[in-house]
XYZ file of C-alpha atoms in Angstrom:
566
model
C 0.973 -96.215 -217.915
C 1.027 -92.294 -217.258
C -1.775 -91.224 -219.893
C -1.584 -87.222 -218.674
C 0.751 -84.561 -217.552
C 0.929 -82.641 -214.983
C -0.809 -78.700 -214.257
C 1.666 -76.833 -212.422
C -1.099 -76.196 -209.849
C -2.573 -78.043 -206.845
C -5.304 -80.750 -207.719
C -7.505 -83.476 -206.157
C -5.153 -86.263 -204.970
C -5.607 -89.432 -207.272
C -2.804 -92.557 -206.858
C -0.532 -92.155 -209.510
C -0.661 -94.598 -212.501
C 2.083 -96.958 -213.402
C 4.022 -97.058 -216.388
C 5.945 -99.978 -217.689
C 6.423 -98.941 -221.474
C 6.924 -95.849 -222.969
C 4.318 -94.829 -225.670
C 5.455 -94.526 -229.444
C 4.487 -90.903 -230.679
C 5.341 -87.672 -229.428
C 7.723 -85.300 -230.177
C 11.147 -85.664 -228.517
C 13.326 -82.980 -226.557
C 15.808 -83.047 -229.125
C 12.781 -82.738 -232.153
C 11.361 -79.923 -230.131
C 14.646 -77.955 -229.590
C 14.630 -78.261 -233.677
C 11.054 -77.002 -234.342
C 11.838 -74.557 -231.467
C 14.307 -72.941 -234.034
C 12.377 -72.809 -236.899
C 8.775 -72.483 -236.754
C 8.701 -70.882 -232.433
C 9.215 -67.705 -230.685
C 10.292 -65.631 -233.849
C 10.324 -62.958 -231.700
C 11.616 -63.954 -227.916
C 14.668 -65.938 -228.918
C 16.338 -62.803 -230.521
C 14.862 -60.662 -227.560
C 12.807 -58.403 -227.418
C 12.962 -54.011 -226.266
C 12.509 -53.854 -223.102
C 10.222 -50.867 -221.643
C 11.751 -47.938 -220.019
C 12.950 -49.225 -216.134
C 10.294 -47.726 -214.272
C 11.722 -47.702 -210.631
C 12.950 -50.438 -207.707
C 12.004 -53.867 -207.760
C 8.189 -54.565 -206.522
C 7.229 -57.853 -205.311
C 3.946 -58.832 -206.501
C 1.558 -59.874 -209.925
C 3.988 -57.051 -212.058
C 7.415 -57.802 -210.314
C 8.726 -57.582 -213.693
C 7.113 -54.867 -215.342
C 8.870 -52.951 -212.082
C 11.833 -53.056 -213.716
C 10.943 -52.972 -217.245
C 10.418 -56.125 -218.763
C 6.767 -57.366 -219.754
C 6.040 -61.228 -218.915
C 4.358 -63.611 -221.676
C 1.354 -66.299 -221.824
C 3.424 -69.205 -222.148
C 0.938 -71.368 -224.841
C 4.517 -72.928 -226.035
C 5.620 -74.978 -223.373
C 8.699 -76.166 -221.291
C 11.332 -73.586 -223.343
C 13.602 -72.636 -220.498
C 14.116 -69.221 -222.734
C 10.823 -68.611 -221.765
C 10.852 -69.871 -217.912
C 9.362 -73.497 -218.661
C 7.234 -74.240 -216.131
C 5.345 -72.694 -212.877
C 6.749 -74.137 -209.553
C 4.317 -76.092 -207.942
C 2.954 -74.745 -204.293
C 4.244 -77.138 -202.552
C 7.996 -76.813 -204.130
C 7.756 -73.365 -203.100
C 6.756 -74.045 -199.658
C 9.244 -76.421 -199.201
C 11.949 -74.116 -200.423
C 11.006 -71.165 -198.290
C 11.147 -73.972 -195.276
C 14.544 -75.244 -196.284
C 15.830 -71.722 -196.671
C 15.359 -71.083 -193.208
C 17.725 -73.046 -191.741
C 21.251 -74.746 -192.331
C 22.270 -78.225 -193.183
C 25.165 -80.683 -194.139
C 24.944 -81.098 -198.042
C 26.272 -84.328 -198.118
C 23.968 -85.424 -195.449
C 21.322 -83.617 -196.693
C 22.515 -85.548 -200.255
C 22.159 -88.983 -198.840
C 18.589 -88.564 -197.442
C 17.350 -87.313 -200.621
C 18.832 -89.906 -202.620
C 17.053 -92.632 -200.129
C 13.863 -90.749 -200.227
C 13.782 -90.192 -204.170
C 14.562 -94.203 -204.299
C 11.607 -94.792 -202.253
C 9.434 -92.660 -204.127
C 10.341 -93.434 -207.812
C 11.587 -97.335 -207.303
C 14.883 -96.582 -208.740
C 18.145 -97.811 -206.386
C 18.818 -93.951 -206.152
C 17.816 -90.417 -206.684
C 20.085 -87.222 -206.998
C 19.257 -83.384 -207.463
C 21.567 -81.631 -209.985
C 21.481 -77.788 -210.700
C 19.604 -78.408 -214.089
C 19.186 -81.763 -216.174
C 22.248 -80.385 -218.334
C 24.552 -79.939 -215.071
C 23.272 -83.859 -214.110
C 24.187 -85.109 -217.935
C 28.007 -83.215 -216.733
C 27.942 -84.883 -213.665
C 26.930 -88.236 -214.475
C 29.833 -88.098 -217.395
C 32.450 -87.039 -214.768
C 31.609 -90.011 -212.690
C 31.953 -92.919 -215.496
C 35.565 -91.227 -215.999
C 36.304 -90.637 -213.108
C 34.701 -93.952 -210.740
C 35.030 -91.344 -207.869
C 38.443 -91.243 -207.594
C 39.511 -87.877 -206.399
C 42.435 -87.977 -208.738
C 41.052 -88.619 -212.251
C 38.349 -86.238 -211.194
C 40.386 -83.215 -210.552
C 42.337 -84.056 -213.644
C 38.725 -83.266 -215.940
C 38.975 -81.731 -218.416
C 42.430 -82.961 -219.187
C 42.143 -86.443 -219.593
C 45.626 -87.144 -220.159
C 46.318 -90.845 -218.674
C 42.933 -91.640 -217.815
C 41.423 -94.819 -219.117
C 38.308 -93.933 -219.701
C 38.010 -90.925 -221.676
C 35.555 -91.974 -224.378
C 31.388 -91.291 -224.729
C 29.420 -93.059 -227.123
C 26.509 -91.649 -228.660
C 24.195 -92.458 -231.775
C 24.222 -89.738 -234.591
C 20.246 -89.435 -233.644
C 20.991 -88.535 -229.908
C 23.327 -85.668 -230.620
C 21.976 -82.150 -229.680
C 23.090 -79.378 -227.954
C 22.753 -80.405 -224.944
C 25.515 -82.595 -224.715
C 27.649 -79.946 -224.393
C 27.498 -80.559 -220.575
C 29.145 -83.603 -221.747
C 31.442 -82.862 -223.523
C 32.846 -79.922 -221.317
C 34.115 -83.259 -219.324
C 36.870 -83.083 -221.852
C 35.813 -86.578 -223.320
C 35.825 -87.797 -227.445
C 32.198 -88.587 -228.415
C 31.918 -90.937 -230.819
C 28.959 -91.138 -233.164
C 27.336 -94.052 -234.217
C 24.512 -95.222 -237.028
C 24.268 -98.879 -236.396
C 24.393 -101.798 -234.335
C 27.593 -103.077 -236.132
C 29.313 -99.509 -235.303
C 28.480 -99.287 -232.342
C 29.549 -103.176 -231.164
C 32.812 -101.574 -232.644
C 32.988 -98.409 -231.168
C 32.698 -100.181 -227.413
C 35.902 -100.369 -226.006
C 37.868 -100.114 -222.519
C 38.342 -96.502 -223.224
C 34.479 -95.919 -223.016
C 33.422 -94.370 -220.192
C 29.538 -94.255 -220.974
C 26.899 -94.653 -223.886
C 24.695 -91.380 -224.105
C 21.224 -91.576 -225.511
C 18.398 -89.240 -225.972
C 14.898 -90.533 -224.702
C 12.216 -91.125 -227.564
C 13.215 -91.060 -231.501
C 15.696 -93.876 -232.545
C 16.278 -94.985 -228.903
C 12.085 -95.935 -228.716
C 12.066 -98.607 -231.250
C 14.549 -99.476 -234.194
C 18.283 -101.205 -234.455
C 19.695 -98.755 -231.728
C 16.666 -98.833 -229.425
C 17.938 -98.930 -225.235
C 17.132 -102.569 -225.105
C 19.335 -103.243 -228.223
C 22.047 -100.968 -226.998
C 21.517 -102.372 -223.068
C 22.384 -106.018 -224.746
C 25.916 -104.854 -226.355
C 26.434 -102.704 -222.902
C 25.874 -105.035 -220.203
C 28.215 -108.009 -220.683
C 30.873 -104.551 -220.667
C 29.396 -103.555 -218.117
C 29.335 -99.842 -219.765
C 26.873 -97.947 -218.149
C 23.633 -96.121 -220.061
C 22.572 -92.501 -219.512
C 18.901 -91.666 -220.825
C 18.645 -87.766 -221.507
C 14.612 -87.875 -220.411
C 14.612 -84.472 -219.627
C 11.436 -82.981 -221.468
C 9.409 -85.826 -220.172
C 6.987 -86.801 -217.673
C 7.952 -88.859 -215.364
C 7.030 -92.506 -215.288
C 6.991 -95.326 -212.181
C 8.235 -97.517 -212.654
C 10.856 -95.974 -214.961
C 10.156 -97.501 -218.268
C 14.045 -96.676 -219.265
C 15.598 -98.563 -216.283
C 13.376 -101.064 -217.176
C 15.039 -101.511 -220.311
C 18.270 -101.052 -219.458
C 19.200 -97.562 -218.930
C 22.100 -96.688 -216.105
C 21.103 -93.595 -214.981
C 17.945 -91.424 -216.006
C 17.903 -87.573 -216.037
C 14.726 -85.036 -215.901
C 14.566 -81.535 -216.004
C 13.371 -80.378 -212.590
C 11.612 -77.860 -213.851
C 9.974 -78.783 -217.083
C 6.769 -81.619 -216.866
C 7.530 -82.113 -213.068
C 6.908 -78.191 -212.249
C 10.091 -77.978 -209.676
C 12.407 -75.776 -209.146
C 13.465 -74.431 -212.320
C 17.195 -75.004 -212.207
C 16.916 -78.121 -210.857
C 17.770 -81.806 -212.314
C 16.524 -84.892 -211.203
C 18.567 -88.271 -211.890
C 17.680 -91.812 -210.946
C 19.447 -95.071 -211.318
C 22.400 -96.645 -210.175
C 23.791 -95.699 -206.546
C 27.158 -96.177 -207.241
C 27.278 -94.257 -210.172
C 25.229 -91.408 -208.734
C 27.441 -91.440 -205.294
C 30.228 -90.732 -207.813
C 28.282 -88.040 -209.737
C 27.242 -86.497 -206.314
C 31.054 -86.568 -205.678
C 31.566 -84.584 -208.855
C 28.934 -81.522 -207.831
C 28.694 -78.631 -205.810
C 29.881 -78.044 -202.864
C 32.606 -80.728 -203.873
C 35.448 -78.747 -205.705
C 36.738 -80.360 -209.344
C 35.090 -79.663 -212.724
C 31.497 -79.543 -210.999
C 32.320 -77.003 -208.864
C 30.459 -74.601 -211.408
C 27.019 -75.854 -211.211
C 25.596 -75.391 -207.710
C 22.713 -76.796 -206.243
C 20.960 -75.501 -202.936
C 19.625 -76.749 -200.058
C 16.314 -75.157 -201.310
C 16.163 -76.432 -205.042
C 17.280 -80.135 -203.296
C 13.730 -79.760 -201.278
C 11.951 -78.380 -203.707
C 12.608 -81.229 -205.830
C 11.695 -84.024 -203.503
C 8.336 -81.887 -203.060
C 7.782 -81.719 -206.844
C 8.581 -85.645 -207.014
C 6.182 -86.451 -203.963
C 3.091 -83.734 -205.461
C 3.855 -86.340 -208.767
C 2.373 -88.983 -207.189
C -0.705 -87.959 -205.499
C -1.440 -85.408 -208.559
C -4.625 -86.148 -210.397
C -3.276 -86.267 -214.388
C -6.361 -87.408 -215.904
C -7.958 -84.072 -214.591
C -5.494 -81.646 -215.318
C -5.154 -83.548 -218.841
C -9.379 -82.621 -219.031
C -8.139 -78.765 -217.965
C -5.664 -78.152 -220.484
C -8.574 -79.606 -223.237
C -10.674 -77.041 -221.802
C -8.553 -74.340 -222.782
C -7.704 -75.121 -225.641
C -11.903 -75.448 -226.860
C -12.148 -71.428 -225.718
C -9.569 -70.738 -228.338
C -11.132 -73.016 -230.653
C -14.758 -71.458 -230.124
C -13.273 -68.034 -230.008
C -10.999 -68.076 -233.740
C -13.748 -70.675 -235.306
C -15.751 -67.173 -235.670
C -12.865 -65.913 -238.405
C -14.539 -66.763 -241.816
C -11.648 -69.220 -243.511
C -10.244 -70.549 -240.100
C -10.165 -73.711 -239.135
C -8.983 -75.495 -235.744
C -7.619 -79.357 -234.619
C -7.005 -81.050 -231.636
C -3.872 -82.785 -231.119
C -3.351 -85.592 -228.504
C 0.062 -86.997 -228.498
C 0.516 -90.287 -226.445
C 4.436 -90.141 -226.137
C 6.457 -89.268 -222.584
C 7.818 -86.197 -224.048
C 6.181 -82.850 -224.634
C 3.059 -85.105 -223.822
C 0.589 -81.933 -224.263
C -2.929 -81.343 -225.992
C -1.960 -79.106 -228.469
C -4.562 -76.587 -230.803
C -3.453 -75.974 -234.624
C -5.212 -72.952 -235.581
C -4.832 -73.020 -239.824
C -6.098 -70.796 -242.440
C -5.318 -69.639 -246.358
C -2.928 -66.706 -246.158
C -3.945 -65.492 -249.516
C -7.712 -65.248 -247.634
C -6.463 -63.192 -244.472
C -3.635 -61.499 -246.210
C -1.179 -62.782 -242.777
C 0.744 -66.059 -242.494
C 1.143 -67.995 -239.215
C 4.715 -66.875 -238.735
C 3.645 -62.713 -238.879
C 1.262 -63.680 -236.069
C 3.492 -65.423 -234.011
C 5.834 -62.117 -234.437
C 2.774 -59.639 -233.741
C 1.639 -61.430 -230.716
C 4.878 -61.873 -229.208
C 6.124 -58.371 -229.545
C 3.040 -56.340 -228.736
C 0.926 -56.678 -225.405
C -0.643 -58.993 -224.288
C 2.518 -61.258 -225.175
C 1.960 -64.707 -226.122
C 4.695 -67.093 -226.948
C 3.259 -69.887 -229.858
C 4.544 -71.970 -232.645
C 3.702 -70.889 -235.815
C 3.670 -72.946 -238.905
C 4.832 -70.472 -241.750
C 3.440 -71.841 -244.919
C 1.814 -75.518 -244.901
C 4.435 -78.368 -244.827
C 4.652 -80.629 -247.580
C 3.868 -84.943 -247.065
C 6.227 -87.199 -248.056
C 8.748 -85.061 -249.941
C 6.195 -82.318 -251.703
C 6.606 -78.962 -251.912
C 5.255 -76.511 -248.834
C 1.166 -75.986 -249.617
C 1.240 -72.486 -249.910
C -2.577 -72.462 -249.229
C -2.292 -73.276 -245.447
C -0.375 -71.261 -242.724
C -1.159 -72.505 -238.653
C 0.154 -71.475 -235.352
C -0.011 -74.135 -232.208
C -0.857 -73.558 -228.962
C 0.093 -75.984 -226.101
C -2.053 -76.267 -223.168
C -0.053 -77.473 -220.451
C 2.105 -74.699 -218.845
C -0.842 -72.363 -219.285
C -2.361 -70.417 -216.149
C -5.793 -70.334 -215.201
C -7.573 -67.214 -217.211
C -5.339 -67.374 -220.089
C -7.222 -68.945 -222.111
C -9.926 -66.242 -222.535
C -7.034 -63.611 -223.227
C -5.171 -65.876 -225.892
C -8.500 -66.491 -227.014
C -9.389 -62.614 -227.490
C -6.365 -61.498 -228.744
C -5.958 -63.947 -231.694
C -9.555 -63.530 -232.845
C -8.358 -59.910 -232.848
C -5.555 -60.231 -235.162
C -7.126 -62.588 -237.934
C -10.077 -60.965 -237.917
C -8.821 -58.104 -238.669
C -9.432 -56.512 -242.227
C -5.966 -56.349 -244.405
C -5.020 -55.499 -247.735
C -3.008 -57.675 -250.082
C 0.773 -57.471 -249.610
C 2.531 -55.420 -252.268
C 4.462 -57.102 -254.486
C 8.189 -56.571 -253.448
C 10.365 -53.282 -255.346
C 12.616 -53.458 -257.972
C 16.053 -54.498 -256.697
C 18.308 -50.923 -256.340
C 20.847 -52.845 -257.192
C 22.294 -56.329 -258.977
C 24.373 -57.331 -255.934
C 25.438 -60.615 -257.799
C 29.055 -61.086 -256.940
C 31.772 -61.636 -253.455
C 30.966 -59.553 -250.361
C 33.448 -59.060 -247.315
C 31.513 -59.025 -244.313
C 32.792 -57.217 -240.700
C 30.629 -58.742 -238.292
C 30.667 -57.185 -234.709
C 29.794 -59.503 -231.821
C 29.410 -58.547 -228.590
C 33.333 -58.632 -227.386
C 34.992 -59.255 -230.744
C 35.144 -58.972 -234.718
C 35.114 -61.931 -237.440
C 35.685 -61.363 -241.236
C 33.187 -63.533 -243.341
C 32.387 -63.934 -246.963
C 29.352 -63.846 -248.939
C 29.391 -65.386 -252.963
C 25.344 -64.530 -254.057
C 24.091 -65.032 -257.290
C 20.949 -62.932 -257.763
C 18.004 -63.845 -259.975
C 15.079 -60.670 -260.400
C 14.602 -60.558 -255.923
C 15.845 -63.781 -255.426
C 19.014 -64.467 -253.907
C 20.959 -67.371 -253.522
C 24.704 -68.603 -252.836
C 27.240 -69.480 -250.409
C 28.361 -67.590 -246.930
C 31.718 -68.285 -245.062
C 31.766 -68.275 -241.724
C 34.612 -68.463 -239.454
C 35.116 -72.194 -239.389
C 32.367 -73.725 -242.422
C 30.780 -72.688 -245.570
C 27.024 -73.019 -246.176
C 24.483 -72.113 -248.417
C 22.676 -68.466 -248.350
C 18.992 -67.870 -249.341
C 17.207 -64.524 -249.437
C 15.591 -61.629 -251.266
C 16.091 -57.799 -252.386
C 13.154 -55.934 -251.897
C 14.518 -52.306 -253.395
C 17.527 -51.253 -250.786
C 16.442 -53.539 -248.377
C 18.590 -57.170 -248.659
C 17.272 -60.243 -245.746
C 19.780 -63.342 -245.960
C 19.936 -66.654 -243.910
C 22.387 -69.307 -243.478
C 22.696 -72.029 -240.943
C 25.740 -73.671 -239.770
C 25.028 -77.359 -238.690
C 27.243 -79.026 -237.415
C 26.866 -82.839 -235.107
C 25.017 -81.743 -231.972
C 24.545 -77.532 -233.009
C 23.428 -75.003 -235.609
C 23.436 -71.545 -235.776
C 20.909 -69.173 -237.764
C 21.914 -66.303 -239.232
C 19.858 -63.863 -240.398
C 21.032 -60.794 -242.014
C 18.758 -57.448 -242.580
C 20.707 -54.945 -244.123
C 20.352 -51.495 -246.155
C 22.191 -51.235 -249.468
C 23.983 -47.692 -250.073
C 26.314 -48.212 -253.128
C 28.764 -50.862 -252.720
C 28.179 -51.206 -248.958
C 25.284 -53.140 -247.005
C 24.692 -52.957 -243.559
C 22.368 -53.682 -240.463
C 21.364 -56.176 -237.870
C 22.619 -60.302 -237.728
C 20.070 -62.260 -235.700
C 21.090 -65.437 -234.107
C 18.117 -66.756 -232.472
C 19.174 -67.693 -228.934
C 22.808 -66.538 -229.466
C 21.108 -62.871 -229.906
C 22.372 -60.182 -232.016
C 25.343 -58.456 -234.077
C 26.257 -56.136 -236.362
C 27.214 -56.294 -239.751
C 29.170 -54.399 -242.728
C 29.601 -55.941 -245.611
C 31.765 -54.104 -248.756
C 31.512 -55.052 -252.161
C 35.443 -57.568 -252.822
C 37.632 -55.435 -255.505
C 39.418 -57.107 -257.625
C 43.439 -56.011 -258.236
C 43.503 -53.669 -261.169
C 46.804 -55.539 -262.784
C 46.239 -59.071 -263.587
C 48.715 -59.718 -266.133
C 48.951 -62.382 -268.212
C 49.142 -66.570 -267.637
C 51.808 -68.777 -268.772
C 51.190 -72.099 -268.965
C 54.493 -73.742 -268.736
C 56.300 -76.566 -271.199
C 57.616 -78.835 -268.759
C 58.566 -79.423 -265.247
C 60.105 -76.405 -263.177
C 64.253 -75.889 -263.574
C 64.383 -74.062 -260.365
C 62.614 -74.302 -256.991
């Protein structure tokens, strides 16, 4: 069984160990894209002011600051907001090679698919552009079988036969968009019993995420495999935040088709996909890509990223884990030493055993009320101010087994593995600079300017367009609570006045996505206005006007009896 991951750098070559069953803990891609929202990069997913473009582009160690934008210590991990992972030196070797010359891409196709089949054990291998773009692929081929027709019919399914995905209510995310932009219906399971229900000549595939649910429990693979195979409905495993594992402990228990992120644990190219499993069905998803026109026209792979895949795949097997696994440790203890000098903080050592994510990780916890800063205001500070470091950050202590958050602890997390030699000593610096630092106790907030109880009508200005939304608060001293309509749901708002100054938040959740809003806005009379942040969707503007009422109301007659007229 793999017990490390990978260092995107070169190491002593060691045989690679095997795996046969996938480990119980560790967080999943879909857990992580979750936490990612809430307690990481409060300050990179909304972006963040570029400097002042400085002049042409300059290859070399400050490529970027060339033309104006300041790179970050990755101690968050895989994020592809954040670039993910370093390619590996031999991917990039082989990709300057491959770009040298020309090829046949289905030719090119077939040899890689041989050669990833040798290397990994599965019947066949296939590079997509991106583990998403493999998910789309893979879902064009069960509805499609490779027939020409039904494929350049996607996304109207009209008259095809197999134009349903099935999908536990644990696996959705958003990443199965790629999905369903195949035009299919997913439907959503909880157990066994729906799902032996749901299966039906109309289903094209069953879609699972890797870990969680799909590890252990009622609607783990091997229970699912049972109901598939006498259907003979094939099983994709979204594995793509994980390391990889030969022999591949989901085939082994029953998955279809596997797909990886190229360029997350493996350290290939970065938009690059790697999916193993059944030839038949991966001939038909190769069929469905670039350079082969239909619905996966869009997502393009090249010759380069195909090489620099099977490079990352064969550096996988020769790479020594157990000492890159003793590297990232090594960082993490200079932090440790380094912030263990701040009276009231305190440091642990996390080493997860699951496939994905699989990183030593450093929680670095202390009593806000102590350092007068909570894990969440370093994060920010960090992140926005040089040197930039991207962490997770805690916020206030989270509560076991149903309590209430422990307001006495706040943490940030660093991960180990995507760090770069040297970084460690600057992460190391720069945080004992900011909780050592001497700070006052935060004011308590103003007196609201205003009781702003009541219905708000709210302009919001995207990027390209306009939507009218509603807020209904209810406000309590600075606290603020009620509801906020959005263009398609309503949800709960939270949030606080502090004087003028009004900060709301809403999510809309919805099977598979949620958005974040965040409003920050000024209050002049009956009018507030300022930013919306959206996390990864970015910004907007908003206005929002205190709802009048019509002056006349009249009176209300409650009538006697049914109507005479109509």
């Amino acid at each position: 069984m793999l017990e490390n991951l990978p260092e995107c750098e070169n190491l002593p070559e060691q045989a690679p160990e095997k795996a046969m069953e996938e480990p119980s803990s560790g967080a999943t891609r879909r857990e992580m894209f979750h936490l990612g929202n809430v307690l990481a990069l409060p300050a990179l997913l909304g972006g963040s002011q570029a400097m002042a473009a400085t002049g042409p582009l300059r290859p070399g160690p400050e490529i970027y600051q060339s033309i104006g934008v300041e790179p970050v210590i990755n101690c968050r991990g895989t994020f592809t907001i954040i670039g993910a992972s370093v390619e590996l030196p031999e991917v990039r070797a082989a990709m300057d090679a491959a770009a040298r010359y020309f090829v046949q891409l289905d030719e090119l196709a077939d040899a890689v698919g041989r050669r990833l089949a040798e290397l990994t054990g599965a019947e066949w291998g296939m590079v997509s552009s991106g583990c998403a773009a493999g998910l789309k692929h893979v879902a064009a081929a069960c509805v499609a079988g490779g027939n020409p027709e039904k494929l350049l019919r996607i996304p109207d399914l009209t008259g095809l036969d197999k134009t349903e995905v099935v999908v536990p209510r644990s696996s959705r995310s958003a990443y199965d968009h790629a999905i369903r932009n195949i035009g299919v219906k997913m439907i959503m399971v909880d157990t066994p019993e729906e799902l032996e229900r749901a299966l039906s000549q109309r289903t094209a595939m069953i879609y699972l995420s890797a870990g969680g649910s799909t590890a252990s429990g009622p609607l783990s693979l091997e229970n699912v495999a049972k109901m598939a195979k006498s259907r003979d409905i094939p099983i994709l495993v979204d594995a793509a935040a994980e390391v990889l594992t030969i022999p591949n402990v989901h085939i082994a228990r029953g998955a279809t088709v596997v797909a990886y992120s190229g360029g997350k644990a493996i350290c290939g190219p970065q938009c690059a996909g790697l999916l193993l499993g059944r030839k038949d069905i991966l001939m038909s998803a190769w069929q469905a890509s670039s350079p082969h026109h239909g619905p996966g026209r869009d997502n393009k792979v090249g010759r380069e990223e195909t090489l620099g895949m099977v490079a990352a795949v064969e550096a996988w097997v020769k790479r020594d884990h157990k000492a890159e696994w003793i590297k990232w440790l090594s960082y993490l203890d200079t932090i440790s030493k380094r912030v263990s000098q701040v009276d009231g903080v305190s440091t642990a050592v996390r080493e997860p055993s699951g496939l994905s994510n699989r990183s030593p990780a450093l929680t670095i916890s202390w009593d806000p009320a102590k350092l007068h800063i909570t894990g969440e205001e370093v994060a920010e500070e960090v992140a926005r101010n040089k040197p930039r470091i991207a962490l997770g950050a805690g916020g206030l202590g989270r509560g076991r087994g149903g309590s209430p958050p422990d307001s006495s602890t706040t943490s940030i997390d660093i991960t180990a593995w995507m760090m770069q030699p040297g970084d460690d000593k600057v992460v190391a610096d720069r945080l004992f600079g900011v909780l050592s630092q001497k700070r006052k106790a935060k004011p308590a907030m103003s007196a609201p300017a205003a009781n702003i109880s009541g219905r708000w009508d709210i302009n919001v200005e995207f990027f390209s367009s306009k939507s009218q939304h509603t807020l209904m608060l209810e406000q309590d001293g600075n606290r603020i609570q009620g509801s906020h309509k959005g263009d398609f749901s309503v949800r709960d708002v939270f949030g606080t006045i502090d004087g003028d100054q009004i900060k709301l938040r809403s999510t809309m959740s919805i099977p598979g996505d949620s958005i974040t809003f965040i409003f920050a806005g000024s209050l002049s009379g009956d009018t507030i206005s300022g930013p919306v942040y959206m996390g990864e969707y970015l910004n907007a503007k908003f206005t929002a006007k205190r709802h009048t009422y019509p002056a006349s109301r009249g009176s209300i007659l409650i009538p006697g009896g049914p109507p005479l007229a109509n």
